[in-house]
CSV table of C-alpha atoms in Angstrom, one decimal:
chain,number,residue,atom,x,y,z
X,1,MET,CA,-11.9,-13.7,5.5
X,2,ASN,CA,-12.1,-15.3,2.0
X,3,SER,CA,-8.7,-15.5,0.1
X,4,ARG,CA,-9.8,-12.6,-2.1
X,5,THR,CA,-10.6,-10.1,0.5
X,6,LYS,CA,-7.7,-11.1,2.5
X,7,GLU,CA,-5.2,-10.2,-0.2
X,8,ALA,CA,-7.3,-7.0,-1.6
X,9,TYR,CA,-6.5,-6.0,2.5
X,10,PHE,CA,-2.8,-7.2,2.8
X,11,LYS,CA,-2.4,-5.6,-1.3
X,12,ARG,CA,-3.4,-1.9,0.7
X,13,MET,CA,-1.5,-2.3,3.9
X,14,TYR,CA,1.5,-3.0,1.8
X,15,ILE,CA,0.7,0.0,-0.3
X,16,ALA,CA,0.6,1.8,3.2
X,17,TYR,CA,3.6,0.6,4.1
X,18,LEU,CA,5.6,2.0,1.2
X,19,ILE,CA,3.9,4.9,1.6
X,20,SER,CA,4.7,5.4,4.7
X,21,SER,CA,8.3,4.3,4.5
X,22,GLY,CA,9.4,6.4,2.1
X,23,ARG,CA,9.9,3.4,-0.3
X,24,ALA,CA,7.5,4.4,-2.8
X,25,ASP,CA,5.7,7.7,-2.4
X,26,THR,CA,4.6,8.5,-6.8
X,27,GLN,CA,2.2,5.4,-8.2
X,28,ALA,CA,5.2,5.2,-10.8
X,29,LYS,CA,7.0,4.2,-7.9
X,30,ILE,CA,5.0,2.3,-6.1
X,31,ILE,CA,3.6,0.3,-9.5
X,32,GLU,CA,7.0,-0.6,-10.3
X,33,VAL,CA,7.6,-2.0,-6.4
X,34,THR,CA,4.4,-3.8,-6.0
X,35,GLY,CA,4.2,-5.3,-9.9
X,36,LEU,CA,0.3,-3.5,-9.5
X,37,GLY,CA,-2.0,-2.3,-12.4
X,38,GLN,CA,-3.0,1.2,-12.2
X,39,ARG,CA,-5.9,0.7,-11.3
X,40,THR,CA,-5.5,-1.7,-9.1
X,41,LEU,CA,-3.2,0.9,-7.6
X,42,TYR,CA,-5.5,3.6,-7.7
X,43,THR,CA,-8.9,1.3,-5.8
X,44,CYS,CA,-6.6,0.2,-3.4
X,45,ILE,CA,-5.8,4.0,-2.4
X,46,GLU,CA,-8.8,5.1,-2.8
X,47,SER,CA,-10.1,1.8,-0.6
X,48,LEU,CA,-7.2,2.7,2.1
X,49,ALA,CA,-10.1,5.2,4.4
X,50,ASP,CA,-12.1,2.4,4.5
X,51,TYR,CA,-9.5,1.4,7.2
X,52,GLY,CA,-8.9,4.8,8.7
X,53,ILE,CA,-6.0,5.7,6.5
X,54,GLU,CA,-5.5,8.7,5.4
X,55,ILE,CA,-3.5,9.4,2.0
X,56,VAL,CA,-3.1,12.4,0.9
X,57,LYS,CA,-2.3,13.7,-2.7
X,58,GLN,CA,-0.2,16.1,-4.2
X,59,GLY,CA,1.0,17.2,-7.2
X,60,THR,CA,-1.3,16.7,-10.8
X,61,ALA,CA,-2.2,13.8,-12.1
X,62,ARG,CA,0.9,13.3,-13.9
X,63,ASN,CA,3.4,14.0,-11.1
X,64,GLN,CA,1.4,12.6,-8.1
X,65,SER,CA,2.8,11.7,-4.6
X,66,TYR,CA,1.5,10.6,-1.7
X,67,SER,CA,1.9,11.1,2.1
X,68,LEU,CA,0.0,9.1,4.6
X,69,ILE,CA,-1.4,10.5,7.2
X,70,SER,CA,-2.9,8.2,9.5
X,71,TRP,CA,-2.8,4.8,9.9
X,72,GLY,CA,-5.8,5.0,11.7
X,73,LEU,CA,-6.0,2.2,13.9
X,74,THR,CA,-4.1,0.0,12.1
X,75,ASP,CA,-0.4,-1.2,13.8
X,76,PRO,CA,2.5,0.2,11.3
X,77,LYS,CA,4.6,-1.7,13.7
X,78,GLN,CA,2.6,-4.7,12.9
X,79,ILE,CA,2.7,-4.5,9.5
X,80,ALA,CA,6.2,-3.7,9.3
X,81,PHE,CA,7.3,-6.7,11.7
X,82,GLN,CA,5.6,-8.9,9.3
X,83,ILE,CA,6.3,-7.1,5.8
X,84,ASP,CA,7.3,-10.2,4.3
X,85,ASP,CA,4.0,-12.0,5.2
X,86,VAL,CA,1.9,-9.1,3.9
X,87,ILE,CA,3.6,-9.0,0.8
X,88,ASN,CA,3.3,-12.8,0.2
X,89,CYS,CA,-0.8,-12.8,1.2
X,90,ALA,CA,-0.7,-9.3,-1.1
X,91,GLY,CA,0.5,-11.2,-4.1
X,92,CYS,CA,3.3,-8.4,-4.9
X,93,THR,CA,6.5,-8.3,-5.9
X,94,ALA,CA,9.0,-8.7,-3.0
X,95,LEU,CA,11.0,-5.9,-1.7
X,96,GLU,CA,14.8,-5.6,-2.2
X,97,ASN,CA,16.6,-4.9,1.2
X,98,THR,CA,13.5,-5.7,3.6
């Protein structure tokens, strides 16, 4: 896995973790927590389905929130256990009180 592919994968896992844990479930909050741009966030959320992760969008474009329905084959416990490494590999802002 090349470094760009690896970084993209970990960004997606970080976003899925944030949504599923309730730490950030709106577009604005995810951007605030991760430091990602709006377009990058949109692309990451749309591509979670490629990993079997099901996300449901709720609300309007301005007030959109997300819920994680299924992790698919991804082990959420493993992501949570290694969240510091996931954040580091994703190149995102670290969580407070992880």
